JSON list of C-alpha atoms in Angstrom, two decimals:
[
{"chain": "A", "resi": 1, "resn": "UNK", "atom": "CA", "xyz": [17.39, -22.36, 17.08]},
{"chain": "A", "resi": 2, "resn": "UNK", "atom": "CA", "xyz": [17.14, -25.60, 16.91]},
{"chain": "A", "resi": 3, "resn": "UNK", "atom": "CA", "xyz": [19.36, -28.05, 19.53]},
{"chain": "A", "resi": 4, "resn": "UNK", "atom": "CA", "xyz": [21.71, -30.89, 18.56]},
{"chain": "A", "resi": 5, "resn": "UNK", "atom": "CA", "xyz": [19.94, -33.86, 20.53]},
{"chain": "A", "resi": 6, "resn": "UNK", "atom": "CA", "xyz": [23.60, -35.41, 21.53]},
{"chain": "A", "resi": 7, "resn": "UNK", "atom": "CA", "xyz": [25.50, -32.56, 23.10]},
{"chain": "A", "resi": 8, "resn": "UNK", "atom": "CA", "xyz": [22.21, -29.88, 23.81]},
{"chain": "A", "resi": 9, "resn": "UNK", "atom": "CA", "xyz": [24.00, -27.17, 22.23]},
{"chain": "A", "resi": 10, "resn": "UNK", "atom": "CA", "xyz": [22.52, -24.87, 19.84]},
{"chain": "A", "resi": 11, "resn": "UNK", "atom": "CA", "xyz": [23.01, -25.32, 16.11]},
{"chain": "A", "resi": 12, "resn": "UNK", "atom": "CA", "xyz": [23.10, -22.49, 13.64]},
{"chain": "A", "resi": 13, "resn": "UNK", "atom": "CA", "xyz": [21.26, -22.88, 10.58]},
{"chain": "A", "resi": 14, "resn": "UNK", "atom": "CA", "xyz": [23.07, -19.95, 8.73]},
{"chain": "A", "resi": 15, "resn": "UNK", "atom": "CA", "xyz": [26.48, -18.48, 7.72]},
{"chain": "A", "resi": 16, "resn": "UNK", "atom": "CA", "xyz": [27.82, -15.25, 8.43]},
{"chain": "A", "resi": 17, "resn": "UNK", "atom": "CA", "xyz": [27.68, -12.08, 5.69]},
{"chain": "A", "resi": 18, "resn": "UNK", "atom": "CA", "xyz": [28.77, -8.85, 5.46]},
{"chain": "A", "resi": 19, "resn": "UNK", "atom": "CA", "xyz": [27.33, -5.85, 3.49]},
{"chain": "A", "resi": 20, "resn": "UNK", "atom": "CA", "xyz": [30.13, -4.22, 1.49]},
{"chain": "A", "resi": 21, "resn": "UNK", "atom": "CA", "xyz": [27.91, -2.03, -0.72]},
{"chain": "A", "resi": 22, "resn": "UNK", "atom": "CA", "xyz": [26.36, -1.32, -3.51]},
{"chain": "A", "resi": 23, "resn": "UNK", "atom": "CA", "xyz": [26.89, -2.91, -7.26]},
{"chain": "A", "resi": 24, "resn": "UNK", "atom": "CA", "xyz": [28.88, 0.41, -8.70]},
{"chain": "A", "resi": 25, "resn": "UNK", "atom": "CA", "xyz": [30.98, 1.73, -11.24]},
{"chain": "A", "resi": 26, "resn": "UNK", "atom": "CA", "xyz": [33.00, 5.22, -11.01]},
{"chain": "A", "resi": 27, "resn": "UNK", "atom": "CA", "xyz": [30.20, 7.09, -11.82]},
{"chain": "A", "resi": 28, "resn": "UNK", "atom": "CA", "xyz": [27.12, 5.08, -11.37]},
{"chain": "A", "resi": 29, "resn": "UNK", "atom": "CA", "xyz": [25.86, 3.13, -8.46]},
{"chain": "A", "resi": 30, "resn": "UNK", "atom": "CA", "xyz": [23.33, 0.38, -8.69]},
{"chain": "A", "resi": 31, "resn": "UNK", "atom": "CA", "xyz": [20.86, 0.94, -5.82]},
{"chain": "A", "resi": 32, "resn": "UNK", "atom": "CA", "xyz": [18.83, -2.85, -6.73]},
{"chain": "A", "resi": 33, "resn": "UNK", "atom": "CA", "xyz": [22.12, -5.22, -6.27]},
{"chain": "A", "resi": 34, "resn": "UNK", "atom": "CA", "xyz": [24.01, -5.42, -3.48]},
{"chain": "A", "resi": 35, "resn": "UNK", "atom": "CA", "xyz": [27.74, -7.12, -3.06]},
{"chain": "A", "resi": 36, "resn": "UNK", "atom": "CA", "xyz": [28.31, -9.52, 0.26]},
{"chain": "A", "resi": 37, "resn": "UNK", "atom": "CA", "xyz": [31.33, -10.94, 0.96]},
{"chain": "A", "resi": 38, "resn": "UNK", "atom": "CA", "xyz": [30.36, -14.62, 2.96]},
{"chain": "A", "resi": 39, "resn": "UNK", "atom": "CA", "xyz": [32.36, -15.76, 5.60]},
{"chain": "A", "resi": 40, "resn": "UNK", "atom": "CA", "xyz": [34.68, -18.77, 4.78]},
{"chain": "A", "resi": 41, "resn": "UNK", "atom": "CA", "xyz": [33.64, -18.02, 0.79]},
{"chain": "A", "resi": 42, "resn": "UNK", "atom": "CA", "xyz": [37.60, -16.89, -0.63]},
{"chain": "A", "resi": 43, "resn": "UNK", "atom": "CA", "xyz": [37.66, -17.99, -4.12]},
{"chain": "A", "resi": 44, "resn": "UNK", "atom": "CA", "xyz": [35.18, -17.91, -7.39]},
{"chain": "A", "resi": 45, "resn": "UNK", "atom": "CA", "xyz": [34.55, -21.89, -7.27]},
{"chain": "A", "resi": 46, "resn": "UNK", "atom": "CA", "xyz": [33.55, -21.67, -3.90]},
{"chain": "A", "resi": 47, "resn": "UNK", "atom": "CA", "xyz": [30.38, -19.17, -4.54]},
{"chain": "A", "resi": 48, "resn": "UNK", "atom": "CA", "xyz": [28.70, -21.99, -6.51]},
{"chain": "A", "resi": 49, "resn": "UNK", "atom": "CA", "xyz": [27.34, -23.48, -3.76]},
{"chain": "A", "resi": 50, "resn": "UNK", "atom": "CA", "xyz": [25.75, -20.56, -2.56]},
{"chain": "A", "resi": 51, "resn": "UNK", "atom": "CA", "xyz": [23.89, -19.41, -6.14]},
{"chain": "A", "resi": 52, "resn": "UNK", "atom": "CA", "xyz": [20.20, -19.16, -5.19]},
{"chain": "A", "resi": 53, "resn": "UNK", "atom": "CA", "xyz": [20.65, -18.95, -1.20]},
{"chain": "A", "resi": 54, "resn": "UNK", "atom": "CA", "xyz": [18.23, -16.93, 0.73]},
{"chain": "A", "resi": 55, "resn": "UNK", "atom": "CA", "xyz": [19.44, -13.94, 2.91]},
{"chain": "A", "resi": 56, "resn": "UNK", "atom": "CA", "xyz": [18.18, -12.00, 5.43]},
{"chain": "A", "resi": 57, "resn": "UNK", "atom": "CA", "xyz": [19.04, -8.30, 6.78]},
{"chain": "A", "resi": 58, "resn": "UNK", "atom": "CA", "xyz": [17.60, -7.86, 10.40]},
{"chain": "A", "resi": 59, "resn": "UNK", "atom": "CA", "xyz": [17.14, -4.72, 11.53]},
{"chain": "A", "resi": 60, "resn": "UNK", "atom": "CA", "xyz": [15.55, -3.38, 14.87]},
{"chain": "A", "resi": 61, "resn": "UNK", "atom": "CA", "xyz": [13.05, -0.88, 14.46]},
{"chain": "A", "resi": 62, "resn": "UNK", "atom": "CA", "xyz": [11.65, 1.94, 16.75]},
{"chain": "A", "resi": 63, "resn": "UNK", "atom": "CA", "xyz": [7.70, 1.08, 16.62]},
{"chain": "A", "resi": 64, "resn": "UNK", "atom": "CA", "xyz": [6.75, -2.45, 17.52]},
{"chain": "A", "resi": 65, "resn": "UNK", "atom": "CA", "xyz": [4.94, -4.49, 15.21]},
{"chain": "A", "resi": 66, "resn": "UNK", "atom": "CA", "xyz": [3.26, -8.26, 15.96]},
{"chain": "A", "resi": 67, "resn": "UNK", "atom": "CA", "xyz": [5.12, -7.82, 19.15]},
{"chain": "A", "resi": 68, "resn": "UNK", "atom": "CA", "xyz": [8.54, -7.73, 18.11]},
{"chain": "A", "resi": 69, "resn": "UNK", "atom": "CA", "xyz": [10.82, -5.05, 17.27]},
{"chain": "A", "resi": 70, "resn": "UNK", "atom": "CA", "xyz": [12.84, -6.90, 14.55]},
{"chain": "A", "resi": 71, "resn": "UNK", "atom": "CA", "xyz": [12.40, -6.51, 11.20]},
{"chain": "A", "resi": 72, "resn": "UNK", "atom": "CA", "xyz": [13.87, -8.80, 8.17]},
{"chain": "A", "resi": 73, "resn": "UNK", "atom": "CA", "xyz": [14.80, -7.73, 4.40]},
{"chain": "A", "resi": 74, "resn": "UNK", "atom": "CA", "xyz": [14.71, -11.02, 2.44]},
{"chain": "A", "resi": 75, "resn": "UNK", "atom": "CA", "xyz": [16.73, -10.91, -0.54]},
{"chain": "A", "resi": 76, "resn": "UNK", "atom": "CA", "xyz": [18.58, -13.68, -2.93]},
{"chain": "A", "resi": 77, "resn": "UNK", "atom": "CA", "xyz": [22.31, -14.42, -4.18]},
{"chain": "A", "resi": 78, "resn": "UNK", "atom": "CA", "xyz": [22.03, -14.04, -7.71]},
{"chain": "A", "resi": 79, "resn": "UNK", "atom": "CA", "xyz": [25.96, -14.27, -9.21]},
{"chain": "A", "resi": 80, "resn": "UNK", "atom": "CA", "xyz": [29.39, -13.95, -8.07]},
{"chain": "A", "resi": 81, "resn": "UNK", "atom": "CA", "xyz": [31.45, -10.61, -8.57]},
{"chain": "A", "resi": 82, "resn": "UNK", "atom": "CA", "xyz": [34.87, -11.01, -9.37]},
{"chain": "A", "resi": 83, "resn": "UNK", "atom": "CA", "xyz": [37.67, -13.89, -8.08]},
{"chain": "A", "resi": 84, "resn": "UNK", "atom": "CA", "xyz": [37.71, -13.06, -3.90]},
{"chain": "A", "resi": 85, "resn": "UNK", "atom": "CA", "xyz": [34.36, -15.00, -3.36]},
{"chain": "A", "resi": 86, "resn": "UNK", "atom": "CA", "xyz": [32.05, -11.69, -3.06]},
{"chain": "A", "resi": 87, "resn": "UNK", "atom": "CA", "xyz": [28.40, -12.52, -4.81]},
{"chain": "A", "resi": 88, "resn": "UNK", "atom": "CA", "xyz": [26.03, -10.09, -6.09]},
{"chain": "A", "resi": 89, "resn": "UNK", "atom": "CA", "xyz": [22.46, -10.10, -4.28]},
{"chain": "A", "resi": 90, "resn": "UNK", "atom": "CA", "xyz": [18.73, -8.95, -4.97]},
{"chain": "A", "resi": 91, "resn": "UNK", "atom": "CA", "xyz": [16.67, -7.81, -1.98]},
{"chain": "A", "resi": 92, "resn": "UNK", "atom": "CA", "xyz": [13.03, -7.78, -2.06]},
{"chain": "A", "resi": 93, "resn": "UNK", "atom": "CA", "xyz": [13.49, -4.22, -1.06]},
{"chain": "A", "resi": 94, "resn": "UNK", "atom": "CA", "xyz": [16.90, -2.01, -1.67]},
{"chain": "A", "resi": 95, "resn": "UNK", "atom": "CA", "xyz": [18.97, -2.24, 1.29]},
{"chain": "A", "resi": 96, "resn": "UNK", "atom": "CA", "xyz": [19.37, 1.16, 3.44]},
{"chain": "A", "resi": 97, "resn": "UNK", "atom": "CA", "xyz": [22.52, 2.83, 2.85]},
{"chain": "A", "resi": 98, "resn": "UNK", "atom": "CA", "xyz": [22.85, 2.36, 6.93]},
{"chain": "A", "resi": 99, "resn": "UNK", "atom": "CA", "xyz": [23.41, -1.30, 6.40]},
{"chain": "A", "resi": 100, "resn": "UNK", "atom": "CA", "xyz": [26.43, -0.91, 4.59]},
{"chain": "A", "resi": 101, "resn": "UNK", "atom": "CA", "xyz": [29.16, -2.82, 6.86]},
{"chain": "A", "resi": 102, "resn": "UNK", "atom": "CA", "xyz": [26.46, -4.69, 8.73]},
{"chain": "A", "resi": 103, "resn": "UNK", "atom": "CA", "xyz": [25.90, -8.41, 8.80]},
{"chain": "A", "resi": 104, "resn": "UNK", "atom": "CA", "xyz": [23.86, -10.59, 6.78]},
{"chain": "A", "resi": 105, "resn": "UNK", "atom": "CA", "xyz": [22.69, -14.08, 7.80]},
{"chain": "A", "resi": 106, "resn": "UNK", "atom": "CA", "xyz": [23.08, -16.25, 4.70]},
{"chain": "A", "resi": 107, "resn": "UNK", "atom": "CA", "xyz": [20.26, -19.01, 4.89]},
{"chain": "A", "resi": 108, "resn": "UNK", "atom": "CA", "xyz": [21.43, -22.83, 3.79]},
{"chain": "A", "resi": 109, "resn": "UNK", "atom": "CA", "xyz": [18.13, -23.14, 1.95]},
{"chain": "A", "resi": 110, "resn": "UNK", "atom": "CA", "xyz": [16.72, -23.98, -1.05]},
{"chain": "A", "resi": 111, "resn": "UNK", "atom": "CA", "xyz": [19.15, -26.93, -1.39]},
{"chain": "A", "resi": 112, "resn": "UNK", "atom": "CA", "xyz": [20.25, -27.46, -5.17]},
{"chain": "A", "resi": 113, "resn": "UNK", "atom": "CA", "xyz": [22.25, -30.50, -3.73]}
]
């Protein structure tokens, strides 16, 4: 993390997420899009700053690999879903149905600003 050189305290470089599930209808669920619901993010308008974000789903896995134990699913926000600020996202890989309810970090990069 990098460190804020005034006050030494740690800044965060990401916003909170939260896995709600699948893209679904009654019937049929779409395993390749996945709906987060960003912390802060409560209205349609407010998603557009977020189009094209980078996210990442860390995991920790049993084996270690390169020395760590962590593992990251890197995915994109590609749209919003309806009018409570909830965006539709692409992962390089489907998420595992055990994320579902588990947190996201939503990256503040690449910049469209």
């Amino acid at each position: 993390m990098g460190v804020d050189a005034k006050k030494g305290e740690p800044v965060r470089l990401w916003c909170k997420g939260a896995i709600l599930g699948y893209k679904r209808a009654k019937k049929n669920q779409t395993n390749n899009t996945s709906l987060i619901k960003i912390d802060g993010v409560n209205e349609r308008s407010a998603v557009d700053f977020y189009l094209g974000k980078r996210l990442a789903y860390i995991y920790k896995a049993k084996r270690e690999v390169d020395g760590t134990r962590f593992r990251v699913i890197w995915g994109k926000v590609c749209r919003p879903h309806g009018n409570s600020g909830v965006v539709r996202a692409k992962f390089r890989k489907n998420l595992p149905p055990k994320s579902i309810g588990g947190r996201v970090r939503v990256m503040l990069y690449p910049s469209r600003i």
